[in-house]
XYZ file of N, CA and C in Angstrom:
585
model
N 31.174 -3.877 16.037
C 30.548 -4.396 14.846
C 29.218 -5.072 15.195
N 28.528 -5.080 14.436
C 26.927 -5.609 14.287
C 27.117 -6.438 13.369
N 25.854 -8.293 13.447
C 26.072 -8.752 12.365
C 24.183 -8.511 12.261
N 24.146 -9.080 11.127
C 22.342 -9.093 10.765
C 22.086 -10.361 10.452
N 21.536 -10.966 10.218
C 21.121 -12.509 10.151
C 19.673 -12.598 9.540
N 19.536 -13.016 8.193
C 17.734 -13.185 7.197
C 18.158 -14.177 6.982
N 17.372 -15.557 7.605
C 17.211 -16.727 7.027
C 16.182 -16.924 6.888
N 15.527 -16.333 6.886
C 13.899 -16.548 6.692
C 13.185 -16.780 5.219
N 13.718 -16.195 4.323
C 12.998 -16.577 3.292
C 14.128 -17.146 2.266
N 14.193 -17.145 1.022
C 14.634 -18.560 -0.129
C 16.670 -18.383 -0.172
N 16.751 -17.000 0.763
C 17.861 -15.912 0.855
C 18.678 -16.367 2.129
N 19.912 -16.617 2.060
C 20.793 -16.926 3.340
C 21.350 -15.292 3.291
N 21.185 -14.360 4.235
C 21.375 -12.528 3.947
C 22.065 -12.476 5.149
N 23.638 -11.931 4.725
C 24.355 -11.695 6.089
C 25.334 -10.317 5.852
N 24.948 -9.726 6.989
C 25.729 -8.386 6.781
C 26.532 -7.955 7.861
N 27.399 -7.832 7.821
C 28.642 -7.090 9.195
C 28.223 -5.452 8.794
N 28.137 -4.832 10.242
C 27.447 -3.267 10.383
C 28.483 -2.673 11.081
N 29.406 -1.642 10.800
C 30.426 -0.743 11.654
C 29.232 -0.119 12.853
N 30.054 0.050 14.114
C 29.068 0.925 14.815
C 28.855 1.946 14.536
N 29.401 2.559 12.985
C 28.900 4.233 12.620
C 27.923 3.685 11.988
N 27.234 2.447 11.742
C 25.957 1.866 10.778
C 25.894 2.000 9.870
N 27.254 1.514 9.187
C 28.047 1.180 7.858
C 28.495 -0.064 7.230
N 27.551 -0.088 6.255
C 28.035 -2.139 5.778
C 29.730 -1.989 5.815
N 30.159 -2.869 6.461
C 31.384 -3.235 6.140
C 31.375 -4.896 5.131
N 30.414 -5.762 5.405
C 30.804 -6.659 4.824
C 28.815 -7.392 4.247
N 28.747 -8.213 3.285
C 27.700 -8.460 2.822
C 27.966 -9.867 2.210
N 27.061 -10.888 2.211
C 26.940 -11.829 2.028
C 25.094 -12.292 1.789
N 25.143 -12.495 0.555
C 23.759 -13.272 -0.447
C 24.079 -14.467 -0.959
N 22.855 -15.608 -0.748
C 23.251 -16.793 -1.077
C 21.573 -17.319 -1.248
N 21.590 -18.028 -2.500
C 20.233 -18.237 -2.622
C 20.074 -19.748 -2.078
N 19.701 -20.332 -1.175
C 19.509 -21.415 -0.449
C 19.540 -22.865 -0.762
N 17.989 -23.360 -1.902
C 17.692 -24.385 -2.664
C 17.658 -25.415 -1.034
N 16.818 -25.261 -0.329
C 16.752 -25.709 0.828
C 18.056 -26.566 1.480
N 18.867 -26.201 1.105
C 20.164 -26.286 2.132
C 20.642 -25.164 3.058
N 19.683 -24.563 3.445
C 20.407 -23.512 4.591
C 20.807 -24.217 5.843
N 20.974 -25.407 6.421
C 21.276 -25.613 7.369
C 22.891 -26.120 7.055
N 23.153 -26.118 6.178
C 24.495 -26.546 5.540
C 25.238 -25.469 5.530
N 25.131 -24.373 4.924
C 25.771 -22.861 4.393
C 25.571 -21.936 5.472
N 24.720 -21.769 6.678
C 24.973 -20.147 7.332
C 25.895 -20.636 7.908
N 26.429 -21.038 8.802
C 27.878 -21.247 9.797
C 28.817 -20.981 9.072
N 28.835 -21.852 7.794
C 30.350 -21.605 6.701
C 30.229 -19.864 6.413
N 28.661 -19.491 5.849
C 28.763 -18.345 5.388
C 29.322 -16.795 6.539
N 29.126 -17.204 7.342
C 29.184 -16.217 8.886
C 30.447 -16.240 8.770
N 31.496 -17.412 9.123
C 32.610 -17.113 9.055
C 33.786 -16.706 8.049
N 33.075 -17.269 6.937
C 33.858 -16.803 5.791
C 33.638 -15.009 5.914
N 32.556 -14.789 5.754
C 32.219 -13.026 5.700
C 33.063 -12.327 6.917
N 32.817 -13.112 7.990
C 33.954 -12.742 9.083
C 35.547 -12.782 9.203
N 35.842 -13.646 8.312
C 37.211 -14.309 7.625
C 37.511 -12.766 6.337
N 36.633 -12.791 5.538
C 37.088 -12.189 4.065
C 37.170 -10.844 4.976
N 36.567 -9.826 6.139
C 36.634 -8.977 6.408
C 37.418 -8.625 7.487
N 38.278 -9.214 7.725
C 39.452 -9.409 8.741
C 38.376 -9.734 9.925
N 37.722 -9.726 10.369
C 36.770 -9.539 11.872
C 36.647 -10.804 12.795
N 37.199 -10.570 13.919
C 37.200 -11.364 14.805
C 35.783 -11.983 15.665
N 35.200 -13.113 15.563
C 33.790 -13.161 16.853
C 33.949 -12.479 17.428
N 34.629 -11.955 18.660
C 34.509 -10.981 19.614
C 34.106 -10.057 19.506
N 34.736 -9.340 17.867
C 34.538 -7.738 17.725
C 32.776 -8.003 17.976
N 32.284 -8.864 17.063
C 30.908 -8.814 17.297
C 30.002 -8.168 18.268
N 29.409 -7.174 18.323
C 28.366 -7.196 20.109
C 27.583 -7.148 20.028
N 26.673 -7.136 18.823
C 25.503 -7.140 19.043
C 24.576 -7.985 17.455
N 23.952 -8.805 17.526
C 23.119 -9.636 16.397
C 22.195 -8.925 15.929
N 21.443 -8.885 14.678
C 20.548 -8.199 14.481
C 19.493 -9.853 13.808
N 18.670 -9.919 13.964
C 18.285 -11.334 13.690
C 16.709 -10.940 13.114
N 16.247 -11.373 11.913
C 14.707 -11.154 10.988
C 14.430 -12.557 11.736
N 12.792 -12.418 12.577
C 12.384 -13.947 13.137
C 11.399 -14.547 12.092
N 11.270 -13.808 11.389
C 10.180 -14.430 10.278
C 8.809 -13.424 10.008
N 7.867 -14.095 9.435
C 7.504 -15.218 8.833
C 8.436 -15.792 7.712
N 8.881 -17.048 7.883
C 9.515 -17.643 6.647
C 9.037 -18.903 7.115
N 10.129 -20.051 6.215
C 9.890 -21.432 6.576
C 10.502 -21.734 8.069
N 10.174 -22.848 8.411
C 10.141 -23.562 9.562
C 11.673 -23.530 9.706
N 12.716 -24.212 8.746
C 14.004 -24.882 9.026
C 14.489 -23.314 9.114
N 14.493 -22.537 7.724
C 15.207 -21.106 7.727
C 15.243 -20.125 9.026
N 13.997 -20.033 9.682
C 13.974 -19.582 11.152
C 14.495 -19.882 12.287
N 14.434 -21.309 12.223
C 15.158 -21.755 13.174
C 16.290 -21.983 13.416
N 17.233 -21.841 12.234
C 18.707 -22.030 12.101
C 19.117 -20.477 12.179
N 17.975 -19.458 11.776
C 18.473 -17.976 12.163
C 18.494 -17.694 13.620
N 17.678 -18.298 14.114
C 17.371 -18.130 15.609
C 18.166 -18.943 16.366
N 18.630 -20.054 16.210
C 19.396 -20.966 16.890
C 20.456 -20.285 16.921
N 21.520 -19.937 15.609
C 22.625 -19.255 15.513
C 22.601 -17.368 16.697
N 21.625 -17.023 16.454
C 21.906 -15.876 16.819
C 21.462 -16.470 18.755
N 20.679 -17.211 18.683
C 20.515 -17.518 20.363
C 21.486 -18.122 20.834
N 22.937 -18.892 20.185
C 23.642 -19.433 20.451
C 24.813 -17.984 20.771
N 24.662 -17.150 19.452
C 26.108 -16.600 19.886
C 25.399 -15.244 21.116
N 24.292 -15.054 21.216
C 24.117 -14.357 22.455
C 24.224 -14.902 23.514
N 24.096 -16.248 23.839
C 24.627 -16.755 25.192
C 26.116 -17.169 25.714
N 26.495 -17.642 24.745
C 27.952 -17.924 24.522
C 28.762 -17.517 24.365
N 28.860 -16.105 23.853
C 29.275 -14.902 23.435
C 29.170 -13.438 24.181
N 28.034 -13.869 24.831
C 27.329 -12.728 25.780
C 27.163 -11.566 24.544
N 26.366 -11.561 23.610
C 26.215 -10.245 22.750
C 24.863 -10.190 22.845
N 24.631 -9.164 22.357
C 23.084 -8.469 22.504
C 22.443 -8.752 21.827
N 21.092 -9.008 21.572
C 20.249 -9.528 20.107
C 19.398 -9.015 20.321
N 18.925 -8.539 18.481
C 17.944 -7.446 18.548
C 17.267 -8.286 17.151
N 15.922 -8.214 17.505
C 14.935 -8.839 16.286
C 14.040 -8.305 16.256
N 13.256 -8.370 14.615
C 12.459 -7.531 14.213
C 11.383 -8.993 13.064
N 10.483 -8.199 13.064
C 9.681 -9.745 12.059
C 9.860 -8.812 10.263
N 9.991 -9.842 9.781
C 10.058 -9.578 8.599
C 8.942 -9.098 7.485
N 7.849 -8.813 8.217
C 6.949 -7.944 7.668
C 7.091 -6.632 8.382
N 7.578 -6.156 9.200
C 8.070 -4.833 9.375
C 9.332 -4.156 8.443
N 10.376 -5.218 8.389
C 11.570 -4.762 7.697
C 11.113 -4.650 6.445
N 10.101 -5.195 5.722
C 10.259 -5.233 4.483
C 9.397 -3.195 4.001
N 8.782 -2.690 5.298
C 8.566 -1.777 5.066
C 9.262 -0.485 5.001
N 8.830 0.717 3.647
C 9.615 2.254 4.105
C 9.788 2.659 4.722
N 9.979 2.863 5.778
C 10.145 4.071 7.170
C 8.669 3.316 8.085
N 8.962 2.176 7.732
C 7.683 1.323 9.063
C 6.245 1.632 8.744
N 5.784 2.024 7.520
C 4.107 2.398 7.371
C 4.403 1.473 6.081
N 2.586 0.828 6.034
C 2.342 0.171 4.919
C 1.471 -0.962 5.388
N 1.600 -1.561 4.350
C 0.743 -3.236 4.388
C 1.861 -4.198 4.146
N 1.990 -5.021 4.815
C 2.954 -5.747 4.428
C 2.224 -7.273 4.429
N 2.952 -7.773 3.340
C 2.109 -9.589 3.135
C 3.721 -10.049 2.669
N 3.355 -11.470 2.908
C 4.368 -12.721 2.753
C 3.804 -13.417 2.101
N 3.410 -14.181 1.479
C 2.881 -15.121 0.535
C 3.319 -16.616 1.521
N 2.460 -17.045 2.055
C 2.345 -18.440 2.800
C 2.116 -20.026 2.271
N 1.924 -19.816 0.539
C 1.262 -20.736 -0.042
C 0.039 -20.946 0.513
N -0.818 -21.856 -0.413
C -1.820 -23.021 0.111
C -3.094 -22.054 0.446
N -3.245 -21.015 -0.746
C -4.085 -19.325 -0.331
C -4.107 -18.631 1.174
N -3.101 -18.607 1.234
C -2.835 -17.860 2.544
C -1.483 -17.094 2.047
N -1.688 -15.925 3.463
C -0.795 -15.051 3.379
C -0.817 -14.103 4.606
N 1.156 -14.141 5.149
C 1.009 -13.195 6.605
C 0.776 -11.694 6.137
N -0.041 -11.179 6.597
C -0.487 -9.848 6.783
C 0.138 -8.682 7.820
N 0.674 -7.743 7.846
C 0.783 -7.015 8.676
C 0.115 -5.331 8.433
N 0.408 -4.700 9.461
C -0.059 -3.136 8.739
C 0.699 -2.538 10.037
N 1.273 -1.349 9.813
C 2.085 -0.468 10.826
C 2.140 0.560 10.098
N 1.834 1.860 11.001
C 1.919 3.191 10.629
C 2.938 3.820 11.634
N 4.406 4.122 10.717
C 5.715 4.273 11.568
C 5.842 3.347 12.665
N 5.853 2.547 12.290
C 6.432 1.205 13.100
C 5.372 0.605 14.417
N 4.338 1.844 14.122
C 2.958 1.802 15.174
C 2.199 0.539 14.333
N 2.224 -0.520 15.118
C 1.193 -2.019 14.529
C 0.088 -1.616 14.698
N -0.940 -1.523 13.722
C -2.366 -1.230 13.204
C -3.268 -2.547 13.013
N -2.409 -3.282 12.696
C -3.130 -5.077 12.170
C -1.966 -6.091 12.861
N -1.599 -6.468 13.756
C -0.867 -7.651 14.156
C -0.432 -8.286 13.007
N 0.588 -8.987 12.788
C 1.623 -10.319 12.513
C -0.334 -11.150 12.670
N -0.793 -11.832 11.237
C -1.617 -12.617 11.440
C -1.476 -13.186 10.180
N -2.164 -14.736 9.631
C -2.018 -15.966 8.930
C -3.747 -15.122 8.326
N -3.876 -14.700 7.120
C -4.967 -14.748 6.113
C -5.508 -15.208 4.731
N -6.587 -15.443 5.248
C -6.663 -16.022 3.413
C -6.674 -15.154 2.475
N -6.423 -15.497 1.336
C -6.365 -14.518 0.130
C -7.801 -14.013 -0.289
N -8.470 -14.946 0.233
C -9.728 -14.641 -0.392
C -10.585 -13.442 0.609
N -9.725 -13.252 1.768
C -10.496 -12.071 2.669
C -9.441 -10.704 2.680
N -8.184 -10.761 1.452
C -7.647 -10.027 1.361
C -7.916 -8.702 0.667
N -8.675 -9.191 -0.332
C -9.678 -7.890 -0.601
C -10.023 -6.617 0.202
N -10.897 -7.152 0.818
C -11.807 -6.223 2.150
C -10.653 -5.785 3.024
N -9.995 -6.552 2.934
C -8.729 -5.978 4.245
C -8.280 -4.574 3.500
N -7.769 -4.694 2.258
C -7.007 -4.103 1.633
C -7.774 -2.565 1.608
N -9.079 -3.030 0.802
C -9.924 -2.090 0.960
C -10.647 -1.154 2.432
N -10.069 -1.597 3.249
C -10.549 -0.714 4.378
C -9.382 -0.089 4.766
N -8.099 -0.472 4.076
C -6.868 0.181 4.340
C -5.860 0.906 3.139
N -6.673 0.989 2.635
C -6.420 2.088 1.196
C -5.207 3.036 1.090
N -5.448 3.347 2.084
C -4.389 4.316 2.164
C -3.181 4.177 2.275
N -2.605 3.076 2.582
C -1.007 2.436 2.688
C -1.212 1.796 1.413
N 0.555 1.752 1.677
C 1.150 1.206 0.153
C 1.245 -0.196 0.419
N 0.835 -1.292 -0.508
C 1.251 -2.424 -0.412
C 2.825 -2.852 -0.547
N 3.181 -3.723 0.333
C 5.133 -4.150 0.318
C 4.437 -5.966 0.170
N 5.177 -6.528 -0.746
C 4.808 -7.977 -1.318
C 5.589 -8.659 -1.084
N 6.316 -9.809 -0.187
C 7.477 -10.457 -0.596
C 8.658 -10.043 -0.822
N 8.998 -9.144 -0.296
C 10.438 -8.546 -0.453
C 10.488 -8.123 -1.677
N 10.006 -7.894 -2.631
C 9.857 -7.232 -4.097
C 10.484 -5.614 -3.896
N 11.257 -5.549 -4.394
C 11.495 -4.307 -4.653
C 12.295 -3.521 -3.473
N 12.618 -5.206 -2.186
C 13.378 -4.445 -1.062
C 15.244 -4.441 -1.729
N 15.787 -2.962 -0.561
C 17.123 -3.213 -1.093
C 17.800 -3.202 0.286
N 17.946 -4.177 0.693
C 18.470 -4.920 2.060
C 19.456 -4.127 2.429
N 20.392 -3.363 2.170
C 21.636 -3.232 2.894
C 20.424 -1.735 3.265
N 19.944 -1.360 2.662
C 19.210 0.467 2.651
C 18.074 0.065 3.578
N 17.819 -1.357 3.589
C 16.184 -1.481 5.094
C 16.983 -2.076 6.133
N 18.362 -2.197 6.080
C 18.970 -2.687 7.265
C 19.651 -1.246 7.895
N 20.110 -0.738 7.313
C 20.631 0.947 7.842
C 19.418 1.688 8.442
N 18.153 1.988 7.750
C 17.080 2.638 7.872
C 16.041 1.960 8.870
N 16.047 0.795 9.408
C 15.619 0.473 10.321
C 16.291 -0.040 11.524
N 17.794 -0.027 11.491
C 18.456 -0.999 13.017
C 17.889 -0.223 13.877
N 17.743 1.564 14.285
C 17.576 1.614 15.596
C 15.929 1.116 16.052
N 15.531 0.670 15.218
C 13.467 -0.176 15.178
C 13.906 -1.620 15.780
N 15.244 -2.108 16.329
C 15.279 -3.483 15.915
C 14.285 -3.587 17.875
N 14.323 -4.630 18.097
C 13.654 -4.869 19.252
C 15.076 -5.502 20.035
N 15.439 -4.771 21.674
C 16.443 -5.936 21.861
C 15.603 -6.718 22.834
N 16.405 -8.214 22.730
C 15.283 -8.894 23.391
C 16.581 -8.969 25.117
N 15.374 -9.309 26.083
C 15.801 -9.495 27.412
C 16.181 -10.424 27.704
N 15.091 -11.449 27.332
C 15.154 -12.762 27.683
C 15.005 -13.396 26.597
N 15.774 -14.461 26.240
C 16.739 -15.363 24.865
C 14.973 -16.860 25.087
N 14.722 -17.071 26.219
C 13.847 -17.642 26.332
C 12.204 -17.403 25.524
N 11.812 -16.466 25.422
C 10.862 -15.908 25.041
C 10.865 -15.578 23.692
N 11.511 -15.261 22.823
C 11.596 -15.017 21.287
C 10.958 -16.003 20.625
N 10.431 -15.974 19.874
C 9.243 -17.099 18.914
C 9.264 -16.502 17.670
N 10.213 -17.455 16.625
C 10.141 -17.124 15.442
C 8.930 -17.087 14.928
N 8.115 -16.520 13.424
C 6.996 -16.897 12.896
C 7.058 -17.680 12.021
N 6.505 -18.656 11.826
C 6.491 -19.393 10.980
C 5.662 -19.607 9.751
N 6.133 -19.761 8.442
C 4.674 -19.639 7.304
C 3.805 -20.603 7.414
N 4.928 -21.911 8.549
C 3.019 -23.069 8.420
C 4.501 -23.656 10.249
N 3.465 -24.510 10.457
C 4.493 -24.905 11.798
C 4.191 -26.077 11.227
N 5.865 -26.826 12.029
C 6.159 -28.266 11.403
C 4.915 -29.342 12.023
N 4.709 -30.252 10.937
C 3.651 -31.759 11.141
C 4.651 -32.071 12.771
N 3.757 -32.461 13.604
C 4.098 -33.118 14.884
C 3.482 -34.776 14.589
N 3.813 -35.860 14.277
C 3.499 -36.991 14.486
C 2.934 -37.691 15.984
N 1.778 -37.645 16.202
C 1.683 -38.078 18.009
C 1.941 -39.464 17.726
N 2.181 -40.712 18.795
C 2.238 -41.789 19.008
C 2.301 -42.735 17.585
N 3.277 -42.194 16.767
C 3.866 -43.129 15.663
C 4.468 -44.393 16.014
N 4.313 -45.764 15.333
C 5.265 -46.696 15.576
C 5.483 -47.052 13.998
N 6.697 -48.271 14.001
C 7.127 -48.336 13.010
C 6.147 -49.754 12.540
């Protein structure tokens, strides 16, 4: 069994995958910024309601972002926890790739604050990097890339059909050290605060 793990955007998205790369089990939960409360309960309940043992588990499928700060990191913590502890395999992909058809397109995230992550891949070939743009230079971008279809915010994605159609795209990672979620803004660091 495979699990998948999207905490990245407003969506707690959890799916158990047969190794014939068949939903066996699905779990949607709309957040209201408590995701650090609900994925653990939600993992095991979905693992609970579908008879499935942790063990069967072997391999994570984990979206690193762009989303918020907390949602990434509780996707990434969880899935870096049960690959070490667990010894299972983890495979991640950024969430402006998944949100694309068969890996070609433009893909944007909406970042607030006139910004927005940008990507572009032609069959899963990156054309424009994972980059932070303003809206106001989105124009010209768009326009020199005409030819792909715009993908917006998960609009119009149907998750269990971009999780089948892309696992063998997922990336596995080697080293658990090196993975770097994206983030839509990185958290305020306070230097030398006192009270």
């Amino acid at each position: 069994m495979k699990l998948f793990i999207d905490t990245t955007q407003n969506y707690c998205n959890l799916v158990i995958i047969s190794l014939a790369n068949k939903i066996v089990g699905y779990s949607q939960i709309l957040t209201n910024k408590n995701m650090t409360d609900i994925v653990v309960e939600r993992i095991s309940n979905l693992l609970t309601k579908n008879k499935i043992k942790k063990d069967e588990i072997e391999a994570i499928y984990l979206l690193i972002g762009p989303g918020s700060f907390t949602g990434c990191r509780i996707g990434y913590t969880i899935a870096k926890t049960w690959a070490n502890l667990l010894h299972k395999k983890l495979f991640v992909m950024n969430s402006l790739l998944f949100q694309l058809d068969h890996g070609t397109g433009i893909s944007l995230i909406d970042a607030k604050s006139d910004l927005c992550f940008l990507a572009i891949y032609d069959n899963y070939k990156e054309i424009v990097k994972p980059s932070l743009v303003k809206n106001s230079s989105l124009d010209k971008i768009l326009k020199k890339y005409q030819k792909f279809k715009i993908f917006k915010n998960y609009e119009c994605v149907d998750l269990k059909k971009q999780i089948i159609s892309h696992l063998n795209k997922f990336e596995l990672v080697k080293d658990l050290d090196i993975v770097k979620p994206l983030y839509l803004k990185h958290p305020i660091v306070y230097e030398n605060c006192k009270n």
